[in-house]
Tab-separated table of C-alpha atoms and ligand atoms in Angstrom:
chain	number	residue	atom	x	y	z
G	1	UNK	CA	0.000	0.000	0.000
G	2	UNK	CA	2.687	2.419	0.310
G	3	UNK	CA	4.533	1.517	-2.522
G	4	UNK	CA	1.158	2.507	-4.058
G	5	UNK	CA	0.938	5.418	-2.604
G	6	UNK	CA	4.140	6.782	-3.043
G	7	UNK	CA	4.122	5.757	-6.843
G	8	UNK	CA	0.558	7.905	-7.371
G	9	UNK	CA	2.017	11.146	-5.776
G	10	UNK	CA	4.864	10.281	-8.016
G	11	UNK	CA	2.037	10.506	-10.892
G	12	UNK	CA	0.774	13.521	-9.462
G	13	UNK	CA	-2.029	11.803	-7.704
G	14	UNK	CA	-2.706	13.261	-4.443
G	15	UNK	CA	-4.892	11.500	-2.200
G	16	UNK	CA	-7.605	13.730	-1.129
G	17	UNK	CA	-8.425	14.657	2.430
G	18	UNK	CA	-12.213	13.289	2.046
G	19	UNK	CA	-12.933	10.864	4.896
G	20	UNK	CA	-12.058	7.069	4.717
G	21	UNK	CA	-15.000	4.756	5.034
G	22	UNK	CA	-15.622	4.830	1.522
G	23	UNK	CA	-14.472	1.867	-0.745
G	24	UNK	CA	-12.363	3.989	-3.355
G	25	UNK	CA	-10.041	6.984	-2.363
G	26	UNK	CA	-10.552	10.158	-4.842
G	27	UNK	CA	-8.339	11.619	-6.656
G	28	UNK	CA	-7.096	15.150	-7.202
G	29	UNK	CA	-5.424	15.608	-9.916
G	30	UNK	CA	-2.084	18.453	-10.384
G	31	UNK	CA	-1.148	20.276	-13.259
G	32	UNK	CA	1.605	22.027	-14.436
G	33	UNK	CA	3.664	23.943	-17.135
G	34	UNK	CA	6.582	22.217	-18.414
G	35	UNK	CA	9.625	24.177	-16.818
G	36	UNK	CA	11.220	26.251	-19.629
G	37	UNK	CA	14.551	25.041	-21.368
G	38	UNK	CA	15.743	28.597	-21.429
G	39	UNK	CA	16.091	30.529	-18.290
G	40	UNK	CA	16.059	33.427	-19.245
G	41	UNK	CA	12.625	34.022	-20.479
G	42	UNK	CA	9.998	34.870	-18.312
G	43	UNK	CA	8.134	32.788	-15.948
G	44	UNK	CA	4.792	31.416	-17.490
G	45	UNK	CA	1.608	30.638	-15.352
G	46	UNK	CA	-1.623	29.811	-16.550
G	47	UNK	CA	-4.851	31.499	-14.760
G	48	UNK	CA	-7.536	29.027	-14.581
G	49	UNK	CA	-11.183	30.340	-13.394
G	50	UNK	CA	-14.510	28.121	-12.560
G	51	UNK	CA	-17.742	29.400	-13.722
G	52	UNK	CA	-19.729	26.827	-11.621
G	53	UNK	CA	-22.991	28.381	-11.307
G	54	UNK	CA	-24.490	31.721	-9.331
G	55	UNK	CA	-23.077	34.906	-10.921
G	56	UNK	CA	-20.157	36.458	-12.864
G	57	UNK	CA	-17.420	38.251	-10.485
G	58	UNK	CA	-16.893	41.736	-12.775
G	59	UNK	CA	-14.318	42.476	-10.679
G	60	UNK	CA	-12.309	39.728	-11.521
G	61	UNK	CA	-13.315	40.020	-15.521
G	62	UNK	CA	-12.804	43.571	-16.191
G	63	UNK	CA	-9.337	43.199	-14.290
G	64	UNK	CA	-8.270	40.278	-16.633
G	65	UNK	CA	-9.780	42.902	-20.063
G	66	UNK	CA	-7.885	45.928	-18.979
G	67	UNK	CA	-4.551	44.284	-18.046
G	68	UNK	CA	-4.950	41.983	-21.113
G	69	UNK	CA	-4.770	38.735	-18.989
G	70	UNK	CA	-5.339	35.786	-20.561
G	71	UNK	CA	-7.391	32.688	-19.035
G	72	UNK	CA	-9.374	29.320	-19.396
G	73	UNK	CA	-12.668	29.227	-17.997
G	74	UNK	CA	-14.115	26.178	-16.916
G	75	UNK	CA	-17.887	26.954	-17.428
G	76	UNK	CA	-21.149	24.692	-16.504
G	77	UNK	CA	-24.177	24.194	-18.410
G	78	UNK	CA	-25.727	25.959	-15.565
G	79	UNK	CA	-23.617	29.569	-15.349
G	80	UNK	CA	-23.649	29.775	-19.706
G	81	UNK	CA	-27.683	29.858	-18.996
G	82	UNK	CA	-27.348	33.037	-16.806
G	83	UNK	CA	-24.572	34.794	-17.483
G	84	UNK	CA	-25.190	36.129	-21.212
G	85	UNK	CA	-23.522	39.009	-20.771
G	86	UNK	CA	-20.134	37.591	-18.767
G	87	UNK	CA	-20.578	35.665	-22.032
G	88	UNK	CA	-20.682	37.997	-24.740
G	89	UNK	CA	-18.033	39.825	-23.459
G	90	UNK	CA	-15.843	36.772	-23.587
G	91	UNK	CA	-16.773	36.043	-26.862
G	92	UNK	CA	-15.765	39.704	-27.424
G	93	UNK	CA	-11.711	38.784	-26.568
G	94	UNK	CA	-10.982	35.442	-27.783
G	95	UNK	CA	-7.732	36.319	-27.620
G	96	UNK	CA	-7.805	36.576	-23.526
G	97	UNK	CA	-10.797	33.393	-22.801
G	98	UNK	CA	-10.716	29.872	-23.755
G	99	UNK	CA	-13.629	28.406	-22.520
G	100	UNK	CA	-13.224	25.026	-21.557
G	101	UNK	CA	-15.741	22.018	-19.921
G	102	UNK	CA	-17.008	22.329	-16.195
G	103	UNK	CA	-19.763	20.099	-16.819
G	104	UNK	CA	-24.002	20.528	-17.819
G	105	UNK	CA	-25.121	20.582	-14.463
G	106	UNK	CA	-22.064	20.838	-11.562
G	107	UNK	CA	-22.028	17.177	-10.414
G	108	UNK	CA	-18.727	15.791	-9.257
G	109	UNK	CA	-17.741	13.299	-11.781
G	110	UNK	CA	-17.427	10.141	-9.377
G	111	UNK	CA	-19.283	7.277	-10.575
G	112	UNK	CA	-20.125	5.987	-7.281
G	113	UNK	CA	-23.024	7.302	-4.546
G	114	UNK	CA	-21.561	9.557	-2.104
G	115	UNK	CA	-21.626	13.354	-1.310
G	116	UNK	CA	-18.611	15.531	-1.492
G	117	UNK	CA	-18.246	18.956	0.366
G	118	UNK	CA	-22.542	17.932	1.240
G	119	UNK	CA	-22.159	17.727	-2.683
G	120	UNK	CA	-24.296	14.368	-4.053
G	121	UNK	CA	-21.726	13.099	-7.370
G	122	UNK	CA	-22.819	11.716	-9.914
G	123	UNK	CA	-23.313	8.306	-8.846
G	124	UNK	CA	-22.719	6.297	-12.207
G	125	UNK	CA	-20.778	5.898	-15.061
G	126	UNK	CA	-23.429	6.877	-16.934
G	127	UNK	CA	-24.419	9.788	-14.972
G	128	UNK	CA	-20.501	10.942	-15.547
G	129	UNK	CA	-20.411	10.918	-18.925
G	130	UNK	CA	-23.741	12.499	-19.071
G	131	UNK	CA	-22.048	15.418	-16.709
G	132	UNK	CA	-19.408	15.796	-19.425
G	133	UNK	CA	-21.049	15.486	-22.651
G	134	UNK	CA	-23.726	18.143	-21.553
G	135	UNK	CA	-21.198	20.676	-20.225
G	136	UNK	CA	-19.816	19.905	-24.164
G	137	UNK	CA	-23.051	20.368	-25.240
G	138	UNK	CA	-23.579	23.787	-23.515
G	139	UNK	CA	-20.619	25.032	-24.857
G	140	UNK	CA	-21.957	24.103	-28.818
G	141	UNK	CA	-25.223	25.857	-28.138
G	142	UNK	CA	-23.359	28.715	-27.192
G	143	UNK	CA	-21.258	28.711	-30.426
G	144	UNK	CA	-18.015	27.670	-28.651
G	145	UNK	CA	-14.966	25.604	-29.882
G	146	UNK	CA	-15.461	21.925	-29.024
G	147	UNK	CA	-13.782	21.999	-25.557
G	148	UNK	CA	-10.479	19.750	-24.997
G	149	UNK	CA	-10.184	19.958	-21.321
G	150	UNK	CA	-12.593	18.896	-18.253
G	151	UNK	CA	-12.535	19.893	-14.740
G	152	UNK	CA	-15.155	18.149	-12.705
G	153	UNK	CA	-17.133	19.868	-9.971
G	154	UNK	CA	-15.005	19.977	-6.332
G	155	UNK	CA	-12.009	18.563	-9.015
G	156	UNK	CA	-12.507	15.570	-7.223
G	157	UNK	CA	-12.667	11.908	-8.907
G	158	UNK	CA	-12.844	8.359	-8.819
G	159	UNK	CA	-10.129	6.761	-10.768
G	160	UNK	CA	-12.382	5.176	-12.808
G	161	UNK	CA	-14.138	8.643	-13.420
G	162	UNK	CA	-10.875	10.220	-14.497
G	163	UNK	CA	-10.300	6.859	-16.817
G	164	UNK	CA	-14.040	7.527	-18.438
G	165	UNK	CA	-13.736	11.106	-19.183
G	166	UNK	CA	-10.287	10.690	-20.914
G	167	UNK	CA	-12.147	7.904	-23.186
G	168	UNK	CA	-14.829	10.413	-24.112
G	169	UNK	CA	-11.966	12.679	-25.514
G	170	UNK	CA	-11.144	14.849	-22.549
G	171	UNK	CA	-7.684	15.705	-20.962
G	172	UNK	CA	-8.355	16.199	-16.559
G	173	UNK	CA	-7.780	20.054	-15.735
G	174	UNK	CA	-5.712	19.739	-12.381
G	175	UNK	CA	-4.101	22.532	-10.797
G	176	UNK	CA	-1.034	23.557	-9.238
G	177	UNK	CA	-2.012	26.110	-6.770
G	178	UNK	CA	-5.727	26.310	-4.666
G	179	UNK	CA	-5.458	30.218	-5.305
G	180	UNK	CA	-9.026	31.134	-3.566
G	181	UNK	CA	-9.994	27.884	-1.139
G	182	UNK	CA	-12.916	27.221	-3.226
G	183	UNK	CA	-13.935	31.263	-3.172
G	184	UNK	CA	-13.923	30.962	0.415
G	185	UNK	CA	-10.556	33.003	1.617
G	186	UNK	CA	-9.684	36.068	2.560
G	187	UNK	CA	-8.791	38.765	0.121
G	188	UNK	CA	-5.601	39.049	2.032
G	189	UNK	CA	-4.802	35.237	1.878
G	190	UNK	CA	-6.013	34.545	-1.849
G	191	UNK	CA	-3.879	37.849	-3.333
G	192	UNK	CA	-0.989	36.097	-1.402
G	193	UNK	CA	-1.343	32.474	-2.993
G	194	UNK	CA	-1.670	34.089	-6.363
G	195	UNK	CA	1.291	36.221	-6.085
G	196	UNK	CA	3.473	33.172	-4.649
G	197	UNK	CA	2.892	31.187	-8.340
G	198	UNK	CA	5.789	30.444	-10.176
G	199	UNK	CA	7.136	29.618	-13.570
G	200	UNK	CA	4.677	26.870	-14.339
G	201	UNK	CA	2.424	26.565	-12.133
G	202	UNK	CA	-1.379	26.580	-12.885
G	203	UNK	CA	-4.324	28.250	-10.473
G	204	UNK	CA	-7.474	27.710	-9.820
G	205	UNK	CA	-9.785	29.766	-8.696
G	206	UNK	CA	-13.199	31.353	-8.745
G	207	UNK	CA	-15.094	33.887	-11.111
G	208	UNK	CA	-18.868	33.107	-10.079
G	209	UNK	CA	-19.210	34.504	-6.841
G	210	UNK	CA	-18.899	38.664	-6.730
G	211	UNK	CA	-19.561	38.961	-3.033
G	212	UNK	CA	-17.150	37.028	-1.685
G	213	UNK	CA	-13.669	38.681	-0.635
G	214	UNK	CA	-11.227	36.531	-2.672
G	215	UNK	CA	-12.257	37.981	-5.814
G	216	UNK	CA	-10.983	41.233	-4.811
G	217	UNK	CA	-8.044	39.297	-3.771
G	218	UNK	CA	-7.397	37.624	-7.097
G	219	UNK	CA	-7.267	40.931	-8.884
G	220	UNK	CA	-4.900	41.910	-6.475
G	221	UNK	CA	-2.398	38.461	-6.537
G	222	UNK	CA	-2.599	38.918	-10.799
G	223	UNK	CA	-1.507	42.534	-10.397
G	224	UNK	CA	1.202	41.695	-8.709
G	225	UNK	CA	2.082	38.954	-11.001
G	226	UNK	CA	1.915	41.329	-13.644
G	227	UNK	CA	4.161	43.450	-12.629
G	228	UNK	CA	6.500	40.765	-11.824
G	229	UNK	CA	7.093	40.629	-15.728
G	230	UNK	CA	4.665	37.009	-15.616
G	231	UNK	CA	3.542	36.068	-18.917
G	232	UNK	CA	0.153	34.431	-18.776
G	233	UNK	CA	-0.841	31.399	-20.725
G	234	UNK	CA	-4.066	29.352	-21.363
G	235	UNK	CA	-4.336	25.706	-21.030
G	236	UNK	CA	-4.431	25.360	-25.419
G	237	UNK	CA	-1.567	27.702	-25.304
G	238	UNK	CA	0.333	25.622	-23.124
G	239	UNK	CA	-0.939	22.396	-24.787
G	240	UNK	CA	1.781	19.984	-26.224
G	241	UNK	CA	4.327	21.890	-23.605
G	242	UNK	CA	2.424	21.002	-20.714
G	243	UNK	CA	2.013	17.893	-18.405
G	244	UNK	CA	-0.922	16.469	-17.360
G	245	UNK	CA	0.435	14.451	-14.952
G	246	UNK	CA	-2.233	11.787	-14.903
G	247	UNK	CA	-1.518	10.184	-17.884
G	248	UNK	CA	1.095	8.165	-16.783
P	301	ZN	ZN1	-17.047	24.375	-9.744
């Protein structure tokens, strides 16, 4: 069992903190940038933002227009359906937002019974690849790109989950840094993860929830990265020189 252990961190599989007592442990999946060859050009980090549901943070999206920050943005089925006008002015700088897969309806992709964060998953493999295919789906009706990536709701999965969605096409959006706690930190705390990234690394964090301190935060971590002399990349950007260490 150790051995076992020690060779999934190896993979990049971190064992999650969700209670034993269940049969299978989940898995949450890291990401990262390829470290450049040359040294001297500067550090890349990819912003990564979940649309999950609720509303659009403008904070967080005017910040990323005016500064001319580029990012992925993992939408649902759910946020596309009430956020027109977050989503018109993405479609307005496809140059700064790739939107990528979230899922239809926010389910954790797990394909067994269980509830994470008071979260029910999904509960089946069908009810996975259902998940996936209709945050696809959403994303066609709203005239986007076929999406390449998927991050699952609470980026939490069953190993067989994470072997399902890669069938249907997808490659698993991990992360590198927990920049906001889930939307849930401090301003103070979440502009001090962002600011900490480093050449590489990849962030998650929130754009659906305007009220809550850590988007203020966010803006304020970026900033800083900015004028650090970061250069921002999006996940198809970064595709072919990035690792998504769960393939292995
Ligand atoms: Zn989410």
């Amino acid at each position: 069992m150790r051995l076992l252990l020690k060779s999934m961190i190896a993979a990049g599989l971190l064992v999650s903190a969700v209670p034993a007592g269940h049969a299978v442990p989940l898995l949450e999946p890291t990401l990262r940038l390829k470290p450049h060859e040359d040294a001297a050009t500067p550090p890349r980090v990819a912003l990564t933002l979940d649309a999950c549901g609720g509303k659009t943070d403008n904070r967080i999206l005017s910040a990323l227009v005016e500064n001319r920050i580029p990012a992925t943005i993992f939408v649902t089925g759910i946020w596309l359906k009430r956020n027109a006008e977050a989503l018109e002015i993405m479609k307005a700088h496809p140059d700064l937002f790739e939107l990528e897969n979230h899922g239809g309806h926010h389910v954790p992709a797990v394909d067994t019974p269980r509830k994470i964060y008071g979260i029910s998953t999904a509960g089946s493999p069908d009810a996975v690849a259902a998940e996936v295919e209709d945050g696809a789906a959403a994303l066609a009706k709203n005239g986007q790109p076929a999406p390449k990536w998927f991050r699952g709701a609470t980026a939490l999965y069953s190993p067989s989950a994470i072997a399902l969605i890669r069938k249907l096409g997808f490659k698993i959006a991990g992360y590198s840094i927990n920049g906001d706690g889930g939307s849930l930190l401090s301003a103070k705390e979440t502009a001090r993860r962002v600011a900490a990234a480093k050449d590489g690394d990849v962030i998650i964090a929130h754009i659906n929830q305007p009220t809550h301190a850590a988007g203020e935060g966010l803006a304020k971590g970026l900033m800083e990265l900015k004028a650090k002399g970061v250069n921002f990349v999006r996940l198809d950007d970064a595709d072919g020189e990035g690792t998504d260490d769960t393939t292995d």
